Amino acid sequence: KPSQSIRLKLDSKGAEPTYIKRTRFLNYLKDEMSVEIDKSMVEVLEKGRDIVVRFPDKSAFASGSMTLSKSILHTLDKIAKVLEEVEGNVLVAGHTDNTPISTDRIRSNWDLSTGRAVSVVHHLLGAARIDPARITAQGFADSRPLAPNATPEDRAKNRRVEISFEMPSEDEEGQ
C-alpha cells in the first residue's frame, strides 16, 4: 500500500528541485524497505543520480542459480508496487564474482548475471502493472566489482542484483 509520499513523480516537471525529489524518494524507499535493510536482505543507496536497491547474492539467489529465492519474493512485490506508482526508467543489473561458471544451462558469468536480472524483471512485471518499456535488464558478469575478488567475503560482495531507479537530471527536467 503505497503512502501519499510516493505520489512524487520521478520525471515530473514540477517546481521542486531534482535533488529534493531524489532525497524524498530515497528516504521513502529506506522506510518501505526498513525490515529488509535491518535483515541485510537489501541495501538502499544513492549512486550518482540514481536510487539503487541492491540485493546481495545470498538473499536473492542460491549459488549458481537464476531462480529467485522464495525469501526475496515479498520484497520484490513491494518494489513492484512502488514501480507501479512512480514514473521513470528502471535498470535491473546482475553482477557476479570472477569465479568461472559453466553448466549445461549457464555458459558463463555473463549468462548467470543476465539471467538473474531477467528473473527479477519477470517477477516485477508479474507482480504489478508496470509498462515493460520502462524496464531494462542487463548482465555485467564480473566486470563491475564492488571489491577485489581476493577473498570469499569480497567475492560475495560482488555477487548481487541491483534495481536502479533512474532519476532525471536538472537539465532533463526542463526539457
XYZ file of N, CA and C in Angstrom:
525
model
N 0.828 -1.181 0.000
C 0.000 0.000 0.000
C 0.874 1.246 0.000
N 1.123 1.817 -1.152
C 1.983 2.993 -1.226
C 1.426 4.159 -0.417
N 2.288 4.866 0.272
C 1.865 6.020 1.054
C 1.692 7.225 0.140
N 1.163 8.290 0.717
C 0.947 9.512 -0.049
C 2.257 10.065 -0.607
N 3.379 9.877 0.126
C 4.644 10.444 -0.335
C 5.116 9.831 -1.645
N 4.608 8.644 -1.986
C 5.034 8.006 -3.229
C 4.456 8.709 -4.444
N 3.540 9.599 -4.224
C 2.928 10.299 -5.355
C 3.925 11.146 -6.131
N 5.125 11.357 -5.564
C 6.121 12.103 -6.316
C 6.372 11.380 -7.632
N 6.590 12.104 -8.656
C 6.859 11.522 -9.968
C 8.336 11.719 -10.272
N 9.003 10.628 -10.616
C 10.449 10.701 -10.819
C 10.834 11.641 -11.946
N 9.967 11.804 -12.908
C 10.321 12.687 -14.023
C 9.337 13.840 -14.154
N 8.713 14.241 -13.062
C 7.743 15.334 -13.141
C 8.444 16.657 -13.430
N 7.703 17.582 -13.954
C 8.252 18.880 -14.350
C 7.945 19.949 -13.288
N 7.620 19.544 -12.062
C 7.226 20.463 -11.004
C 8.335 21.410 -10.606
N 7.993 22.308 -9.687
C 8.924 23.341 -9.250
C 9.958 22.813 -8.253
N 9.737 21.645 -7.695
C 10.656 21.098 -6.710
C 11.951 20.637 -7.374
N 13.109 21.065 -6.876
C 14.384 20.644 -7.474
C 14.564 19.125 -7.432
N 15.295 18.612 -8.394
C 15.513 17.172 -8.508
C 16.151 16.590 -7.260
N 17.131 17.281 -6.680
C 17.804 16.706 -5.518
C 16.837 16.518 -4.348
N 15.827 17.359 -4.231
C 14.831 17.193 -3.161
C 13.944 15.990 -3.478
N 13.522 15.846 -4.722
C 12.729 14.674 -5.117
C 13.516 13.399 -4.872
N 14.806 13.416 -5.255
C 15.664 12.253 -5.073
C 15.787 11.902 -3.588
N 15.989 12.902 -2.749
C 16.123 12.679 -1.315
C 14.823 12.144 -0.727
N 13.684 12.711 -1.122
C 12.401 12.216 -0.617
C 12.174 10.776 -1.058
N 12.494 10.462 -2.306
C 12.300 9.104 -2.811
C 13.242 8.126 -2.113
N 14.494 8.525 -1.912
C 15.461 7.688 -1.207
C 14.960 7.392 0.211
N 14.505 8.421 0.917
C 14.000 8.231 2.273
C 12.750 7.358 2.284
N 11.889 7.534 1.301
C 10.682 6.707 1.198
C 11.061 5.238 1.029
N 11.970 4.945 0.099
C 12.378 3.558 -0.125
C 13.038 2.964 1.118
N 13.882 3.738 1.782
C 14.520 3.238 3.003
C 13.477 2.905 4.061
N 12.450 3.732 4.154
C 11.376 3.474 5.108
C 10.601 2.210 4.723
N 10.244 2.086 3.449
C 9.491 0.925 2.970
C 10.287 -0.373 3.107
N 11.589 -0.287 2.963
C 12.453 -1.471 2.994
C 13.177 -1.634 4.333
N 12.720 -0.944 5.377
C 13.454 -0.935 6.651
C 13.632 -2.338 7.237
N 12.625 -3.184 7.157
C 12.740 -4.551 7.691
C 13.804 -5.320 6.913
N 13.765 -5.222 5.593
C 14.723 -5.926 4.743
C 16.135 -5.379 4.930
N 16.253 -4.075 5.127
C 17.559 -3.467 5.382
C 18.117 -3.989 6.706
N 17.273 -4.007 7.737
C 17.705 -4.496 9.049
C 18.156 -5.956 9.000
N 17.550 -6.757 8.123
C 17.903 -8.176 7.988
C 19.040 -8.400 6.980
N 19.617 -7.309 6.457
C 20.690 -7.350 5.444
C 20.259 -8.068 4.167
N 18.968 -8.025 3.870
C 18.459 -8.612 2.628
C 18.636 -7.645 1.459
N 18.614 -6.345 1.743
C 18.784 -5.322 0.716
C 19.561 -4.147 1.294
N 20.097 -3.363 0.383
C 20.662 -2.054 0.705
C 19.927 -1.062 -0.180
N 19.653 0.123 0.332
C 19.062 1.189 -0.470
C 20.037 2.347 -0.399
N 20.505 2.798 -1.573
C 21.535 3.826 -1.592
C 21.402 4.727 -2.804
N 22.112 5.820 -2.746
C 22.191 6.752 -3.857
C 23.491 6.464 -4.594
N 23.397 6.349 -5.916
C 24.565 6.043 -6.746
C 24.519 7.013 -7.921
N 25.334 8.074 -7.828
C 25.232 9.129 -8.833
C 23.875 9.794 -8.696
N 23.141 9.863 -9.790
C 21.807 10.465 -9.721
C 20.699 9.424 -9.605
N 21.078 8.166 -9.470
C 20.101 7.088 -9.356
C 19.915 6.653 -7.906
N 18.752 6.082 -7.636
C 18.474 5.433 -6.365
C 18.551 3.936 -6.636
N 19.306 3.205 -5.828
C 19.575 1.794 -6.086
C 19.107 0.939 -4.910
N 18.393 -0.135 -5.247
C 18.090 -1.182 -4.274
C 18.998 -2.345 -4.660
N 19.908 -2.694 -3.753
C 20.909 -3.736 -4.019
C 20.564 -4.994 -3.219
N 20.488 -6.117 -3.933
C 20.231 -7.420 -3.329
C 21.517 -8.223 -3.335
N 22.080 -8.472 -2.167
C 23.248 -9.362 -2.140
C 22.853 -10.730 -2.681
N 23.796 -11.409 -3.290
C 23.571 -12.712 -3.904
C 22.851 -13.674 -2.966
N 23.292 -13.747 -1.724
C 22.739 -14.735 -0.792
C 21.263 -14.513 -0.501
N 20.775 -13.272 -0.602
C 19.369 -13.025 -0.289
C 18.445 -13.251 -1.476
N 18.970 -13.243 -2.688
C 18.102 -13.314 -3.861
C 18.186 -14.636 -4.617
N 19.342 -15.294 -4.609
C 19.542 -16.496 -5.420
C 20.409 -17.509 -4.692
N 20.140 -18.777 -4.943
C 21.049 -19.830 -4.479
C 22.306 -19.775 -5.349
N 23.394 -20.273 -4.861
C 24.659 -20.249 -5.591
C 24.510 -20.876 -6.981
N 24.946 -20.140 -8.000
C 24.922 -20.631 -9.376
C 23.541 -20.749 -9.991
N 22.520 -20.194 -9.342
C 21.145 -20.331 -9.825
C 20.593 -19.011 -10.365
N 19.665 -19.117 -11.302
C 18.949 -17.960 -11.823
C 17.513 -17.935 -11.318
N 17.175 -18.845 -10.406
C 15.838 -18.922 -9.822
C 15.808 -18.103 -8.538
N 14.845 -17.191 -8.446
C 14.728 -16.337 -7.269
C 14.463 -17.149 -6.011
N 15.100 -16.764 -4.919
C 14.827 -17.374 -3.620
C 13.437 -16.964 -3.152
N 12.728 -17.877 -2.547
C 11.379 -17.565 -2.044
C 11.420 -16.438 -1.017
N 12.507 -16.338 -0.271
C 12.614 -15.331 0.786
C 12.638 -13.899 0.254
N 12.932 -13.712 -1.017
C 13.036 -12.362 -1.570
C 11.769 -11.936 -2.320
N 10.860 -12.848 -2.573
C 9.680 -12.549 -3.388
C 8.817 -11.438 -2.793
N 8.594 -11.447 -1.496
C 7.779 -10.407 -0.865
C 8.426 -9.029 -1.053
N 9.735 -8.972 -0.919
C 10.459 -7.711 -1.102
C 10.318 -7.216 -2.537
N 10.443 -8.111 -3.495
C 10.271 -7.720 -4.899
C 8.843 -7.270 -5.169
N 7.864 -7.888 -4.513
C 6.472 -7.450 -4.656
C 6.313 -6.007 -4.168
N 6.968 -5.669 -3.059
C 6.906 -4.297 -2.541
C 7.516 -3.320 -3.548
N 8.638 -3.699 -4.129
C 9.289 -2.835 -5.109
C 8.414 -2.691 -6.357
N 7.770 -3.773 -6.770
C 6.877 -3.714 -7.937
C 5.750 -2.714 -7.699
N 5.200 -2.695 -6.495
C 4.115 -1.745 -6.184
C 4.629 -0.306 -6.229
N 5.865 -0.091 -5.797
C 6.460 1.245 -5.905
C 6.587 1.627 -7.383
N 7.083 0.692 -8.197
C 7.246 0.959 -9.632
C 5.921 1.283 -10.302
N 4.864 0.662 -9.827
C 3.536 0.900 -10.384
C 3.072 2.331 -10.107
N 3.532 2.911 -9.016
C 3.074 4.225 -8.573
C 3.928 5.397 -9.054
N 5.155 5.142 -9.491
C 6.044 6.233 -9.888
C 6.371 6.120 -11.373
N 6.875 7.204 -11.898
C 7.308 7.227 -13.291
C 8.828 7.148 -13.324
N 9.353 6.898 -14.501
C 10.798 6.860 -14.661
C 11.254 5.477 -15.091
N 12.446 5.428 -15.629
C 13.010 4.172 -16.105
C 13.711 3.433 -14.989
N 13.797 2.117 -15.168
C 14.393 1.252 -14.161
C 15.359 0.304 -14.853
N 16.551 0.156 -14.274
C 17.552 -0.782 -14.769
C 17.736 -1.874 -13.723
N 17.578 -3.117 -14.145
C 17.857 -4.256 -13.278
C 19.152 -4.870 -13.781
N 20.183 -4.855 -12.932
C 21.512 -5.299 -13.339
C 21.982 -6.465 -12.482
N 22.468 -7.508 -13.136
C 23.048 -8.648 -12.452
C 24.563 -8.568 -12.492
N 25.198 -8.995 -11.394
C 26.662 -8.970 -11.264
C 27.119 -10.285 -10.649
N 28.311 -10.730 -11.001
C 28.897 -11.937 -10.420
C 30.291 -11.625 -9.890
N 30.879 -12.611 -9.222
C 32.293 -12.505 -8.882
C 33.093 -13.042 -10.073
N 34.388 -13.232 -9.906
C 35.206 -13.670 -11.041
C 35.427 -15.187 -11.076
N 34.688 -15.940 -10.277
C 34.797 -17.392 -10.317
C 34.035 -17.906 -11.537
N 34.716 -18.564 -12.462
C 34.037 -19.013 -13.683
C 32.939 -20.039 -13.375
N 31.886 -19.992 -14.177
C 30.808 -20.974 -14.082
C 30.550 -21.509 -15.484
N 30.268 -22.783 -15.556
C 29.926 -23.394 -16.837
C 29.115 -24.659 -16.547
N 27.842 -24.618 -16.940
C 26.950 -25.766 -16.767
C 26.218 -25.993 -18.084
N 25.325 -26.949 -18.096
C 24.522 -27.182 -19.303
C 23.658 -25.969 -19.647
N 23.150 -25.270 -18.631
C 22.262 -24.121 -18.859
C 22.980 -22.781 -18.822
N 24.093 -22.711 -18.109
C 24.785 -21.438 -17.905
C 26.203 -21.558 -18.453
N 26.450 -20.877 -19.577
C 27.757 -20.971 -20.236
C 28.852 -20.195 -19.527
N 28.455 -19.072 -18.869
C 29.474 -18.202 -18.285
C 28.834 -17.272 -17.257
N 29.665 -16.459 -16.617
C 29.153 -15.457 -15.681
C 28.274 -14.430 -16.377
N 28.485 -14.239 -17.669
C 27.617 -13.332 -18.432
C 26.192 -13.884 -18.469
N 26.053 -15.174 -18.749
C 24.729 -15.802 -18.737
C 24.098 -15.719 -17.355
N 24.875 -16.018 -16.317
C 24.348 -16.025 -14.954
C 23.869 -14.636 -14.540
N 24.693 -13.630 -14.767
C 24.315 -12.271 -14.344
C 23.109 -11.761 -15.116
N 23.068 -12.025 -16.404
C 21.924 -11.582 -17.216
C 20.679 -12.365 -16.852
N 20.807 -13.671 -16.659
C 19.663 -14.498 -16.288
C 19.052 -14.074 -14.965
N 19.885 -13.709 -14.020
C 19.374 -13.231 -12.733
C 18.622 -11.914 -12.897
N 19.159 -11.002 -13.683
C 18.464 -9.734 -13.926
C 17.119 -9.983 -14.595
N 17.091 -10.872 -15.571
C 15.847 -11.187 -16.278
C 14.839 -11.841 -15.326
N 15.290 -12.693 -14.422
C 14.386 -13.308 -13.439
C 13.716 -12.241 -12.579
N 14.474 -11.244 -12.164
C 13.917 -10.151 -11.362
C 12.906 -9.361 -12.192
N 13.244 -9.052 -13.438
C 12.322 -8.304 -14.301
C 11.013 -9.065 -14.477
N 11.095 -10.355 -14.762
C 9.873 -11.154 -14.921
C 9.006 -11.088 -13.669
N 9.633 -11.180 -12.510
C 8.856 -11.130 -11.271
C 8.204 -9.759 -11.095
N 8.956 -8.693 -11.323
C 8.400 -7.342 -11.175
C 7.210 -7.130 -12.106
N 7.366 -7.540 -13.362
C 6.286 -7.354 -14.337
C 5.062 -8.197 -13.998
N 5.279 -9.356 -13.383
C 4.165 -10.209 -12.993
C 3.474 -9.767 -11.720
N 4.141 -8.960 -10.911
C 3.613 -8.569 -9.613
C 2.834 -7.259 -9.627
N 2.949 -6.484 -10.696
C 2.282 -5.180 -10.751
C 2.089 -4.763 -12.206
N 1.260 -3.748 -12.397
C 1.034 -3.200 -13.739
C 2.124 -2.170 -14.024
N 3.185 -2.629 -14.664
C 4.332 -1.784 -14.990
C 4.532 -1.855 -16.490
N 4.714 -0.703 -17.111
C 4.982 -0.669 -18.548
C 6.347 -1.309 -18.804
N 6.386 -2.424 -19.546
C 7.669 -3.099 -19.805
C 8.698 -2.208 -20.496
N 8.249 -1.179 -21.192
C 9.177 -0.274 -21.876
C 10.022 0.535 -20.886
N 9.612 0.572 -19.628
C 10.349 1.322 -18.611
C 11.503 0.535 -18.011
N 11.539 -0.776 -18.232
C 12.499 -1.630 -17.539
C 13.519 -2.217 -18.510
N 14.770 -2.209 -18.092
C 15.859 -2.816 -18.852
C 16.573 -3.817 -17.952
N 16.904 -4.974 -18.502
C 17.704 -5.968 -17.778
C 19.086 -6.012 -18.408
N 20.115 -6.010 -17.566
C 21.498 -6.087 -18.051
C 22.303 -7.019 -17.166
N 23.232 -7.715 -17.789
C 24.170 -8.545 -17.046
C 25.572 -8.000 -17.225
N 26.300 -7.866 -16.133
C 27.651 -7.311 -16.177
C 28.728 -8.332 -15.819
N 28.328 -9.581 -15.533
C 29.278 -10.621 -15.127
C 30.155 -10.074 -14.000
N 31.476 -10.206 -14.132
C 32.387 -9.722 -13.087
C 33.067 -8.412 -13.471
N 32.499 -7.693 -14.453
C 33.159 -6.506 -15.000
C 33.017 -5.251 -14.135
N 32.143 -5.258 -13.130
C 31.956 -4.074 -12.281
C 31.949 -4.472 -10.801
N 33.083 -4.942 -10.306
C 33.137 -5.401 -8.914
C 33.035 -4.244 -7.920
N 32.466 -4.548 -6.752
C 32.444 -3.586 -5.647
C 33.708 -3.705 -4.812
N 34.316 -4.891 -4.844
C 35.506 -5.173 -4.033
C 36.438 -6.062 -4.847
N 37.723 -6.117 -4.471
C 38.627 -7.046 -5.165
C 38.114 -8.479 -4.954
N 38.366 -9.347 -5.878
C 37.910 -10.737 -5.771
C 38.952 -11.609 -5.053
N 39.628 -11.055 -4.053
C 40.748 -11.724 -3.397
C 40.330 -12.675 -2.273
N 39.166 -12.412 -1.654
C 38.722 -13.249 -0.529
C 37.289 -13.705 -0.769
N 36.862 -14.759 -0.086
C 35.460 -15.182 -0.210
C 34.474 -14.062 0.170
N 34.814 -13.271 1.184
C 33.945 -12.175 1.611
C 33.820 -11.114 0.519
N 34.939 -10.776 -0.123
C 34.901 -9.786 -1.197
C 34.159 -10.324 -2.421
N 34.378 -11.592 -2.749
C 33.639 -12.177 -3.880
C 32.139 -12.143 -3.610
N 31.741 -12.391 -2.369
C 30.317 -12.350 -2.008
C 29.736 -10.953 -2.226
N 30.512 -9.903 -1.948
C 30.034 -8.532 -2.175
C 29.778 -8.272 -3.656
N 30.537 -8.916 -4.519
C 30.415 -8.678 -5.958
C 29.231 -9.406 -6.583
N 28.741 -10.454 -5.936
C 27.576 -11.202 -6.437
C 26.321 -10.491 -5.950
N 25.623 -9.840 -6.882
C 24.476 -9.029 -6.474
C 23.574 -8.734 -7.665
N 22.361 -8.296 -7.351
C 21.445 -7.738 -8.344
C 21.080 -6.349 -7.837
N 21.075 -5.381 -8.736
C 20.739 -4.004 -8.377
C 19.565 -3.524 -9.225
N 18.596 -2.899 -8.551
C 17.485 -2.249 -9.246
C 17.719 -0.755 -9.106
N 17.973 -0.085 -10.232
C 18.276 1.345 -10.225
C 17.097 2.128 -10.763
N 16.617 3.058 -9.956
C 15.583 3.990 -10.372
C 16.316 5.176 -10.979
N 16.181 5.365 -12.280
C 16.919 6.421 -12.969
C 16.224 7.756 -12.726
N 16.935 8.640 -12.046
C 16.402 9.956 -11.710
C 16.831 10.957 -12.779
N 15.913 11.805 -13.237
C 16.286 12.806 -14.237
C 17.213 13.851 -13.633
N 18.086 14.391 -14.473
C 18.952 15.476 -14.017
C 18.168 16.785 -14.095
N 18.721 17.836 -13.510
C 18.084 19.153 -13.567
C 17.859 19.571 -15.014
N 18.846 19.296 -15.886
C 18.735 19.692 -17.286
C 17.607 18.960 -17.981
N 17.448 17.674 -17.725
C 16.409 16.884 -18.375
C 15.014 17.290 -17.938
N 14.883 17.766 -16.686
C 13.576 18.163 -16.196
C 13.020 19.357 -16.944
N 13.894 20.252 -17.367
C 13.432 21.466 -18.030
C 13.067 21.247 -19.487
N 13.332 20.049 -20.041
C 13.090 19.824 -21.467
C 11.673 19.412 -21.732
